[in-house]
Amino acid sequence: MATPKLSPVSPLRRDDTPRAQPPSSAVLRVQDASAAEAYERYLRLPELSALREPGRFPGWAGEALVTPALQALEVTFRLASLALSDPRGYASRRELARRLECLAAREVELAAALCEGDLGAPLAELSASGGVLPRERSASEVWQLPGSAAAVVCQPSEASLLPRLAAWDKSETLAARITYAIEGQMQGCAFTLGLGEPNFAGKPVLEYDRVVRPHELHALKPKPEPEPRSGYRNRENETLFTMYQILESWLCAASQLLARLNERIEARNWEAAASDCWILERVWKLLADVEDLHLLMDPDDFLRLKSQLAIRAAPGSDASFCFRSRALLHVANTTRDLKKRVPWVLGVEVDPNGGPRVQEAAMRLYHSRRRGEGEEAGKVELLQAFQAVEAGVRRFFFAYRQLVAAVMGTAEASGNRALFVPAEGMDPLAQMFLEPPYYPSLDAAKTFLADYWVQQMAGASAPSRPS
């Protein structure tokens, strides 16, 4: 049966009829280079970037993608240690521990998704030692696989903080839940992480200490210098520092993920590209979860630290602390540039006169009975994932503005400025909320498709006239 012809309620313009183009999204840029450099020095980002330089493992294609994700997970273990060892009586230790447990579980889920199908990672085979326990690895365990008489040696990480958290009475429950999350999420991978998880399948273990370099990673801590006059040591300094190292590590992973996503789109590997796009959407949600940890910081200590670090939403400069991150701006801009890939996915060229060529191609794809077959396989999922990522980006920045108001006050959020100043005078965060949709052709195609089905249902339910 032939596919019925779509008849939008609003007539489409002819391709040769010029029409005004919608305003394009402004490219996010660092407006205050000195503030961005101070941000990078504070977080020791040059040293952190040096720990994940690619090329240390020839033949491992996923090195640049997996390494920062696992480093973010390891820094999360450090933040859990800081939270549970905080001596302040007014600290939100219990809720922060719950949040960090959930955050670590989400990070493990994303890391496992990135490791699926990765066959080039540096691994330690369990049977390589022949059942001999090396003296220099005190954490190694000897055990037998079910149905086999041969003994194998499981060599977990020696430098990671997770095994230490498992041995501490304050954090053993948290660590146990994380290790079982690792065991469950890594089921679809060819290897496991080697962080103390049971490894019931007896899979090869990632050489975690060589990849993540926990000793060097945990050496990148803030210097706990007391205030010159009062001698007060602000504990929130370590918390803020560690939170943003997690954020920057995931931004590095997102940047590499976007590069792989664009390569797969270029190669017309639609299904793999859609998978990467869904992972990217979850990364944006994870970034919002990291930012939400601000809510559990003590107001007085944080605002005291804020005045020292000059975290301020000044109207004449970058509106928010997040816009000092070059990595965040790069990932946000690259994510928004995915809209330029829609014509390539649909197999059409953009009409220079502003006609609905892309919109019509999207409508045909959405309505086609063979949309999941042949060359069309994966296209609809990829387009859906594009718009899901757009929602994730907008959700992140909208939530960030609300977070700034909750943590620093509404004066810092400057929530009403967008109503009274021209667009060019707004701060970058306010401009983002007034941007048009990233995918107007997909939006219009769905609008007309919905109208089409309304008409079809109305026609089917109308009473037939008597003959």
Short mmCIF file of C-alpha atoms in Angstrom, two decimals:
data_model
loop_
_atom_site.label_atom_id
_atom_site.label_comp_id
_atom_site.label_asym_id
_atom_site.label_seq_id
_atom_site.Cartn_x
_atom_site.Cartn_y
_atom_site.Cartn_z
CA MET A 1 0.00 0.00 0.00
CA ALA A 2 1.45 3.40 -0.94
CA THR A 3 2.29 5.90 1.73
CA PRO A 4 -0.48 8.53 1.94
CA LYS A 5 0.49 12.01 0.91
CA LEU A 6 0.94 14.55 3.68
CA SER A 7 -1.18 17.68 3.55
CA PRO A 8 -0.05 20.26 6.10
CA VAL A 9 -2.68 22.62 7.41
CA SER A 10 -0.45 25.62 6.75
CA PRO A 11 0.63 25.72 3.09
CA LEU A 12 4.36 25.45 2.55
CA ARG A 13 6.19 28.18 0.68
CA ARG A 14 7.66 27.46 -2.71
CA ASP A 15 11.38 26.80 -2.79
CA ASP A 16 11.92 29.80 -5.03
CA THR A 17 10.16 32.25 -2.71
CA PRO A 18 12.65 34.11 -0.52
CA ARG A 19 11.84 34.46 3.13
CA ALA A 20 13.54 35.88 6.17
CA GLN A 21 15.94 33.56 7.93
CA PRO A 22 15.48 33.05 11.68
CA PRO A 23 18.15 34.55 13.90
CA SER A 24 21.11 32.22 14.26
CA SER A 25 22.51 31.08 17.58
CA ALA A 26 25.36 33.23 18.81
CA VAL A 27 28.68 31.46 19.29
CA LEU A 28 29.61 31.32 22.95
CA ARG A 29 33.01 32.88 23.60
CA VAL A 30 35.15 33.64 26.61
CA GLN A 31 34.79 37.38 27.07
CA ASP A 32 37.32 37.75 29.88
CA ALA A 33 40.50 35.84 29.05
CA SER A 34 42.13 36.70 32.38
CA ALA A 35 39.18 35.20 34.29
CA ALA A 36 39.38 32.04 32.18
CA GLU A 37 43.10 31.73 32.84
CA ALA A 38 42.56 32.22 36.56
CA TYR A 39 39.88 29.50 36.46
CA GLU A 40 42.31 27.11 34.74
CA ARG A 41 45.12 27.87 37.18
CA TYR A 42 42.81 27.40 40.15
CA LEU A 43 41.72 23.93 38.95
CA ARG A 44 45.24 23.06 37.71
CA LEU A 45 43.77 22.17 34.35
CA PRO A 46 47.06 22.21 32.38
CA GLU A 47 48.45 19.56 34.72
CA LEU A 48 45.20 17.61 34.60
CA SER A 49 45.21 17.67 30.79
CA ALA A 50 48.77 16.35 30.77
CA LEU A 51 47.62 13.19 32.56
CA ARG A 52 45.33 12.25 29.68
CA GLU A 53 47.54 12.99 26.69
CA PRO A 54 46.69 10.44 23.98
CA GLY A 55 49.23 8.11 22.45
CA ARG A 56 50.36 6.32 25.60
CA PHE A 57 48.60 3.13 24.45
CA PRO A 58 49.15 2.59 20.71
CA GLY A 59 46.33 0.64 19.15
CA TRP A 60 43.70 1.74 21.66
CA ALA A 61 41.23 3.85 19.69
CA GLY A 62 39.12 4.72 22.72
CA GLU A 63 41.98 6.01 24.88
CA ALA A 64 41.16 9.72 24.54
CA LEU A 65 37.49 9.03 25.25
CA VAL A 66 37.61 6.51 28.10
CA THR A 67 40.55 7.96 30.07
CA PRO A 68 38.92 11.29 31.12
CA ALA A 69 35.68 9.47 31.99
CA LEU A 70 37.51 7.10 34.35
CA GLN A 71 39.53 9.98 35.79
CA ALA A 72 36.27 11.79 36.58
CA LEU A 73 35.08 8.64 38.37
CA GLU A 74 38.29 8.47 40.38
CA VAL A 75 38.02 12.13 41.39
CA THR A 76 34.46 11.37 42.53
CA PHE A 77 35.95 8.84 44.96
CA ARG A 78 38.14 11.63 46.33
CA LEU A 79 35.13 13.88 46.77
CA ALA A 80 33.34 11.11 48.68
CA SER A 81 36.35 10.80 50.95
CA LEU A 82 36.35 14.57 51.55
CA ALA A 83 32.63 14.60 52.30
CA LEU A 84 32.72 11.74 54.80
CA SER A 85 35.81 13.06 56.60
CA ASP A 86 34.49 16.61 56.95
CA PRO A 87 34.75 17.51 60.67
CA ARG A 88 32.27 20.41 60.54
CA GLY A 89 29.18 19.72 62.58
CA TYR A 90 26.95 21.62 60.16
CA ALA A 91 28.14 19.81 57.01
CA SER A 92 25.54 17.88 54.96
CA ARG A 93 27.55 14.67 55.05
CA ARG A 94 24.70 12.18 54.77
CA GLU A 95 22.89 13.77 51.84
CA LEU A 96 26.15 14.55 50.07
CA ALA A 97 27.19 10.91 50.41
CA ARG A 98 23.87 9.85 48.86
CA ARG A 99 24.31 12.28 45.97
CA LEU A 100 27.87 11.13 45.36
CA GLU A 101 26.81 7.50 45.35
CA CYS A 102 24.19 8.27 42.69
CA LEU A 103 26.68 10.38 40.76
CA ALA A 104 29.27 7.58 40.79
CA ALA A 105 26.65 5.07 39.62
CA ARG A 106 25.76 7.32 36.67
CA GLU A 107 29.43 7.77 35.84
CA VAL A 108 29.94 4.01 35.87
CA GLU A 109 26.94 3.63 33.56
CA LEU A 110 28.37 6.14 31.10
CA ALA A 111 31.89 4.70 31.32
CA ALA A 112 30.48 1.24 30.56
CA ALA A 113 28.60 2.63 27.55
CA LEU A 114 31.85 4.16 26.28
CA CYS A 115 33.72 0.87 26.79
CA GLU A 116 31.20 -1.31 24.91
CA GLY A 117 32.83 -2.80 21.84
CA ASP A 118 36.27 -1.52 22.87
CA LEU A 119 38.76 -4.30 22.17
CA GLY A 120 42.01 -2.34 22.24
CA ALA A 121 42.19 -1.33 25.92
CA PRO A 122 45.28 -2.41 27.92
CA LEU A 123 44.18 -5.47 29.88
CA ALA A 124 45.66 -7.79 32.47
CA GLU A 125 44.66 -11.39 31.79
CA LEU A 126 43.62 -13.24 34.93
CA SER A 127 45.43 -16.43 33.95
CA ALA A 128 48.67 -14.72 32.97
CA SER A 129 50.24 -15.35 36.38
CA GLY A 130 49.40 -19.05 36.46
CA GLY A 131 47.86 -18.75 39.89
CA VAL A 132 51.02 -17.29 41.49
CA LEU A 133 50.38 -14.35 43.79
CA PRO A 134 53.00 -11.62 43.23
CA ARG A 135 54.54 -10.23 46.38
CA GLU A 136 54.49 -6.62 45.23
CA ARG A 137 50.70 -6.58 44.75
CA SER A 138 49.17 -6.89 48.19
CA ALA A 139 45.60 -6.45 46.92
CA SER A 140 45.74 -9.40 44.51
CA GLU A 141 43.45 -12.34 45.12
CA VAL A 142 43.72 -16.01 44.10
CA TRP A 143 40.50 -17.77 43.19
CA GLN A 144 39.09 -20.37 40.85
CA LEU A 145 36.64 -19.99 38.02
CA PRO A 146 33.46 -22.11 38.25
CA GLY A 147 33.97 -25.51 36.63
CA SER A 148 37.73 -25.11 36.38
CA ALA A 149 40.52 -26.48 38.55
CA ALA A 150 43.01 -23.82 37.44
CA ALA A 151 43.73 -21.01 39.88
CA VAL A 152 43.74 -17.43 38.60
CA VAL A 153 44.93 -14.18 40.13
CA CYS A 154 42.64 -11.16 40.18
CA GLN A 155 44.73 -7.99 40.27
CA PRO A 156 42.60 -5.01 41.33
CA SER A 157 43.84 -1.45 41.35
CA GLU A 158 46.47 -0.62 43.95
CA ALA A 159 46.22 3.16 43.67
CA SER A 160 42.49 3.84 43.36
CA LEU A 161 40.64 5.28 46.34
CA LEU A 162 37.65 2.95 45.96
CA PRO A 163 39.29 -0.09 47.65
CA ARG A 164 40.35 2.23 50.49
CA LEU A 165 36.80 3.51 50.84
CA ALA A 166 35.64 -0.12 51.02
CA ALA A 167 37.99 -0.71 53.96
CA TRP A 168 36.79 2.37 55.90
CA ASP A 169 33.80 1.89 58.18
CA LYS A 170 32.29 5.28 57.27
CA SER A 171 32.27 4.54 53.55
CA GLU A 172 32.16 0.76 53.22
CA THR A 173 28.44 0.74 52.35
CA LEU A 174 28.88 3.44 49.71
CA ALA A 175 31.89 1.65 48.23
CA ALA A 176 30.09 -1.70 48.16
CA ARG A 177 27.19 -0.22 46.19
CA ILE A 178 29.56 1.36 43.71
CA THR A 179 31.50 -1.89 43.18
CA TYR A 180 28.29 -3.80 42.52
CA ALA A 181 27.22 -1.05 40.12
CA ILE A 182 30.51 -1.60 38.27
CA GLU A 183 29.88 -5.34 38.18
CA GLY A 184 26.41 -4.87 36.73
CA GLN A 185 27.16 -2.11 34.21
CA MET A 186 30.31 -3.75 32.80
CA GLN A 187 28.43 -6.93 31.84
CA GLY A 188 28.23 -5.79 28.22
CA CYS A 189 31.96 -5.02 27.97
CA ALA A 190 34.87 -7.28 27.11
CA PHE A 191 36.66 -6.36 30.32
CA THR A 192 36.01 -4.99 33.79
CA LEU A 193 37.61 -2.09 35.65
CA GLY A 194 39.36 -3.94 38.45
CA LEU A 195 38.23 -1.70 41.32
CA GLY A 196 37.24 -4.50 43.69
CA GLU A 197 34.09 -5.63 41.88
CA PRO A 198 33.38 -9.39 42.12
CA ASN A 199 34.07 -10.10 38.41
CA PHE A 200 31.93 -13.23 38.43
CA ALA A 201 32.45 -13.71 34.70
CA GLY A 202 36.22 -13.89 35.10
CA LYS A 203 36.79 -11.25 32.41
CA PRO A 204 40.15 -9.57 31.77
CA VAL A 205 40.83 -6.56 33.97
CA LEU A 206 41.67 -3.09 32.71
CA GLU A 207 45.11 -1.87 33.74
CA TYR A 208 43.37 0.87 35.67
CA ASP A 209 46.43 2.31 37.38
CA ARG A 210 48.28 2.74 34.09
CA VAL A 211 45.29 4.31 32.36
CA VAL A 212 43.93 6.59 35.10
CA ARG A 213 47.19 7.24 37.02
CA PRO A 214 45.45 7.75 40.39
CA HIS A 215 48.60 8.80 42.28
CA GLU A 216 49.32 11.67 39.89
CA LEU A 217 45.63 12.51 39.66
CA HIS A 218 45.14 12.85 43.42
CA ALA A 219 48.31 14.91 43.69
CA LEU A 220 46.43 17.68 41.83
CA LYS A 221 44.70 19.00 44.91
CA PRO A 222 44.21 22.56 46.11
CA LYS A 223 46.78 23.80 48.54
CA PRO A 224 44.99 24.03 51.92
CA GLU A 225 46.33 27.45 52.80
CA PRO A 226 44.52 29.23 55.67
CA GLU A 227 43.36 32.81 55.30
CA PRO A 228 46.17 35.28 56.02
CA ARG A 229 44.38 37.30 58.69
CA SER A 230 42.05 34.88 60.41
CA GLY A 231 43.89 31.62 59.79
CA TYR A 232 40.57 30.02 58.84
CA ARG A 233 40.73 26.99 56.53
CA ASN A 234 37.68 26.92 54.31
CA ARG A 235 36.72 23.30 53.69
CA GLU A 236 34.47 24.26 50.79
CA ASN A 237 37.56 25.20 48.79
CA GLU A 238 38.48 21.51 48.43
CA THR A 239 34.89 20.58 47.65
CA LEU A 240 34.52 23.21 44.93
CA PHE A 241 37.91 22.38 43.45
CA THR A 242 37.13 18.66 43.27
CA MET A 243 33.63 19.21 41.83
CA TYR A 244 34.97 21.25 38.96
CA GLN A 245 37.73 18.77 38.23
CA ILE A 246 34.97 16.17 37.78
CA LEU A 247 33.10 18.59 35.53
CA GLU A 248 36.14 19.38 33.39
CA SER A 249 37.03 15.70 33.02
CA TRP A 250 33.57 14.91 31.69
CA LEU A 251 33.73 17.91 29.36
CA CYS A 252 36.96 16.47 27.95
CA ALA A 253 35.20 13.14 27.40
CA ALA A 254 32.23 14.93 25.79
CA SER A 255 34.55 16.75 23.40
CA GLN A 256 36.07 13.45 22.27
CA LEU A 257 32.60 11.91 22.01
CA LEU A 258 31.46 14.74 19.74
CA ALA A 259 34.48 14.17 17.50
CA ARG A 260 33.61 10.47 17.19
CA LEU A 261 29.95 11.32 16.63
CA ASN A 262 30.79 13.60 13.70
CA GLU A 263 33.06 10.94 12.21
CA ARG A 264 30.26 8.37 12.35
CA ILE A 265 27.79 10.79 10.78
CA GLU A 266 30.27 11.49 8.00
CA ALA A 267 30.61 7.74 7.44
CA ARG A 268 26.78 7.38 7.33
CA ASN A 269 26.87 5.00 10.28
CA TRP A 270 23.53 6.28 11.54
CA GLU A 271 22.88 3.70 14.26
CA ALA A 272 26.33 4.10 15.86
CA ALA A 273 25.99 7.89 15.61
CA ALA A 274 22.60 7.73 17.33
CA SER A 275 24.15 5.67 20.13
CA ASP A 276 26.84 8.30 20.64
CA CYS A 277 24.20 11.03 20.58
CA TRP A 278 22.19 9.37 23.35
CA ILE A 279 25.37 9.05 25.43
CA LEU A 280 26.03 12.77 24.85
CA GLU A 281 22.54 13.60 26.13
CA ARG A 282 23.26 11.63 29.32
CA VAL A 283 26.58 13.47 29.72
CA TRP A 284 24.71 16.80 29.75
CA LYS A 285 22.41 15.42 32.45
CA LEU A 286 25.46 14.29 34.41
CA LEU A 287 27.00 17.76 34.19
CA ALA A 288 23.82 19.17 35.73
CA ASP A 289 24.07 16.61 38.54
CA VAL A 290 27.62 17.75 39.27
CA GLU A 291 26.55 21.38 39.39
CA ASP A 292 23.69 20.50 41.76
CA LEU A 293 26.25 19.54 44.41
CA HIS A 294 26.56 23.30 45.06
CA LEU A 295 23.26 23.07 46.93
CA LEU A 296 24.86 20.96 49.66
CA MET A 297 27.67 23.42 50.37
CA ASP A 298 27.41 25.53 53.50
CA PRO A 299 26.10 29.01 52.51
CA ASP A 300 28.40 31.02 54.76
CA ASP A 301 31.56 29.11 53.87
CA PHE A 302 30.75 29.08 50.17
CA LEU A 303 29.95 32.80 49.97
CA ARG A 304 33.13 33.51 51.90
CA LEU A 305 35.06 31.45 49.35
CA LYS A 306 33.15 33.11 46.51
CA SER A 307 34.40 36.53 47.55
CA GLN A 308 37.98 35.23 47.59
CA LEU A 309 37.73 33.60 44.14
CA ALA A 310 35.81 36.53 42.60
CA ILE A 311 32.99 34.29 41.42
CA ARG A 312 30.63 36.94 40.23
CA ALA A 313 28.01 37.50 37.55
CA ALA A 314 29.15 40.96 36.57
CA PRO A 315 27.05 42.51 33.78
CA GLY A 316 30.10 43.69 31.87
CA SER A 317 31.84 40.33 31.77
CA ASP A 318 30.98 36.65 31.56
CA ALA A 319 27.63 36.34 33.27
CA SER A 320 28.34 33.16 35.16
CA PHE A 321 31.22 31.19 36.57
CA CYS A 322 30.48 28.36 34.13
CA PHE A 323 31.32 30.65 31.17
CA ARG A 324 34.91 30.81 32.34
CA SER A 325 35.34 27.21 31.24
CA ARG A 326 36.70 27.05 27.72
CA ALA A 327 35.85 23.35 27.59
CA LEU A 328 32.19 23.99 28.44
CA LEU A 329 31.89 26.67 25.77
CA HIS A 330 33.56 24.41 23.21
CA VAL A 331 31.28 21.46 23.98
CA ALA A 332 28.18 23.70 23.99
CA ASN A 333 29.09 25.26 20.63
CA THR A 334 29.98 21.90 19.06
CA THR A 335 26.75 20.39 20.35
CA ARG A 336 24.70 23.19 18.82
CA ASP A 337 26.59 22.77 15.53
CA LEU A 338 25.04 19.32 15.16
CA LYS A 339 22.10 21.12 13.55
CA LYS A 340 24.28 21.58 10.46
CA ARG A 341 24.31 17.80 10.07
CA VAL A 342 20.55 17.45 9.52
CA PRO A 343 20.59 18.02 5.72
CA TRP A 344 23.41 15.45 5.39
CA VAL A 345 21.41 12.90 7.36
CA LEU A 346 18.29 13.55 5.29
CA GLY A 347 20.20 13.46 2.01
CA VAL A 348 19.18 16.94 0.81
CA GLU A 349 20.80 20.32 0.39
CA VAL A 350 19.64 23.46 2.16
CA ASP A 351 17.65 25.74 -0.12
CA PRO A 352 19.55 29.06 -0.38
CA ASN A 353 16.21 30.86 -0.70
CA GLY A 354 14.96 29.50 2.60
CA GLY A 355 12.50 27.00 1.17
CA PRO A 356 11.17 24.00 3.09
CA ARG A 357 13.35 21.41 1.34
CA VAL A 358 14.82 20.02 4.58
CA GLN A 359 11.43 20.09 6.28
CA GLU A 360 9.78 18.13 3.47
CA ALA A 361 12.56 15.52 3.55
CA ALA A 362 12.08 15.14 7.30
CA MET A 363 8.32 14.71 6.85
CA ARG A 364 8.85 12.03 4.23
CA LEU A 365 11.27 10.18 6.49
CA TYR A 366 9.05 10.36 9.56
CA HIS A 367 6.03 9.15 7.59
CA SER A 368 7.72 6.50 5.46
CA ARG A 369 6.71 2.90 6.04
CA ARG A 370 10.31 1.81 5.35
CA ARG A 371 11.97 4.30 7.67
CA GLY A 372 13.81 1.63 9.64
CA GLU A 373 15.07 -0.39 6.69
CA GLY A 374 18.03 -0.25 4.34
CA GLU A 375 19.78 3.08 4.09
CA GLU A 376 17.13 4.68 6.29
CA ALA A 377 17.96 2.47 9.30
CA GLY A 378 18.92 4.57 12.29
CA LYS A 379 18.08 7.95 10.75
CA VAL A 380 14.91 8.61 12.74
CA GLU A 381 16.64 7.60 15.97
CA LEU A 382 19.54 9.92 15.19
CA LEU A 383 17.23 12.87 14.52
CA GLN A 384 15.37 12.15 17.74
CA ALA A 385 18.68 12.02 19.60
CA PHE A 386 19.67 15.39 18.10
CA GLN A 387 16.62 17.02 19.64
CA ALA A 388 17.13 15.15 22.92
CA VAL A 389 20.62 16.62 23.13
CA GLU A 390 19.20 20.09 22.45
CA ALA A 391 16.81 19.60 25.36
CA GLY A 392 19.72 18.47 27.52
CA VAL A 393 21.78 21.58 26.69
CA ARG A 394 18.89 23.95 27.38
CA ARG A 395 18.02 22.07 30.56
CA PHE A 396 21.61 22.37 31.80
CA PHE A 397 21.85 26.14 31.34
CA PHE A 398 18.35 26.82 32.63
CA ALA A 399 19.05 24.71 35.72
CA TYR A 400 22.37 26.51 36.15
CA ARG A 401 20.62 29.89 36.33
CA GLN A 402 18.21 28.57 38.95
CA LEU A 403 21.15 27.08 40.82
CA VAL A 404 22.98 30.42 40.87
CA ALA A 405 19.87 32.07 42.31
CA ALA A 406 19.56 29.40 45.02
CA VAL A 407 23.22 29.36 45.99
CA MET A 408 24.27 32.99 45.51
CA GLY A 409 20.98 34.91 45.45
CA THR A 410 18.77 36.28 42.71
CA ALA A 411 20.94 39.37 42.27
CA GLU A 412 23.72 37.15 40.94
CA ALA A 413 21.34 35.30 38.62
CA SER A 414 20.11 38.62 37.15
CA GLY A 415 16.96 36.76 36.26
CA ASN A 416 14.90 39.74 34.97
CA ARG A 417 17.49 41.50 32.86
CA ALA A 418 16.36 39.75 29.68
CA LEU A 419 13.02 41.57 29.88
CA PHE A 420 14.41 45.08 29.82
CA VAL A 421 17.64 45.09 27.80
CA PRO A 422 18.27 44.44 24.08
CA ALA A 423 19.63 41.04 23.09
CA GLU A 424 23.13 42.34 22.46
CA GLY A 425 23.26 43.74 25.97
CA MET A 426 22.27 40.54 27.72
CA ASP A 427 24.63 38.20 29.44
CA PRO A 428 25.39 34.97 27.51
CA LEU A 429 23.18 32.88 29.78
CA ALA A 430 20.13 35.07 29.11
CA GLN A 431 20.80 35.03 25.36
CA MET A 432 20.66 31.24 25.29
CA PHE A 433 17.08 31.22 26.59
CA LEU A 434 15.91 33.44 23.73
CA GLU A 435 17.53 31.41 20.96
CA PRO A 436 15.30 29.81 18.33
CA PRO A 437 15.08 26.00 18.19
CA TYR A 438 18.27 24.36 16.97
CA TYR A 439 16.29 22.17 14.56
CA PRO A 440 13.45 24.29 13.10
CA SER A 441 12.92 21.95 10.13
CA LEU A 442 12.43 18.93 12.38
CA ASP A 443 10.16 20.97 14.63
CA ALA A 444 8.00 22.09 11.70
CA ALA A 445 7.92 18.58 10.22
CA LYS A 446 6.53 17.17 13.46
CA THR A 447 4.00 20.00 13.71
CA PHE A 448 2.64 19.28 10.23
CA LEU A 449 2.74 15.52 10.83
CA ALA A 450 0.65 15.99 13.96
CA ASP A 451 -1.85 18.11 12.00
CA TYR A 452 -1.99 15.44 9.33
CA TRP A 453 -2.93 12.75 11.81
CA VAL A 454 -5.51 15.03 13.45
CA GLN A 455 -7.16 15.41 10.05
CA GLN A 456 -6.96 11.67 9.40
CA MET A 457 -8.53 10.80 12.73
CA ALA A 458 -11.24 13.43 12.26
CA GLY A 459 -12.04 12.05 8.81
CA ALA A 460 -12.18 8.48 10.08
CA SER A 461 -14.57 9.40 12.91
CA ALA A 462 -16.92 11.53 10.79
CA PRO A 463 -20.31 9.81 10.12
CA SER A 464 -20.78 8.69 6.55
CA ARG A 465 -23.61 10.26 4.52
CA PRO A 466 -26.53 8.02 3.60
CA SER A 467 -26.72 7.14 -0.08
#
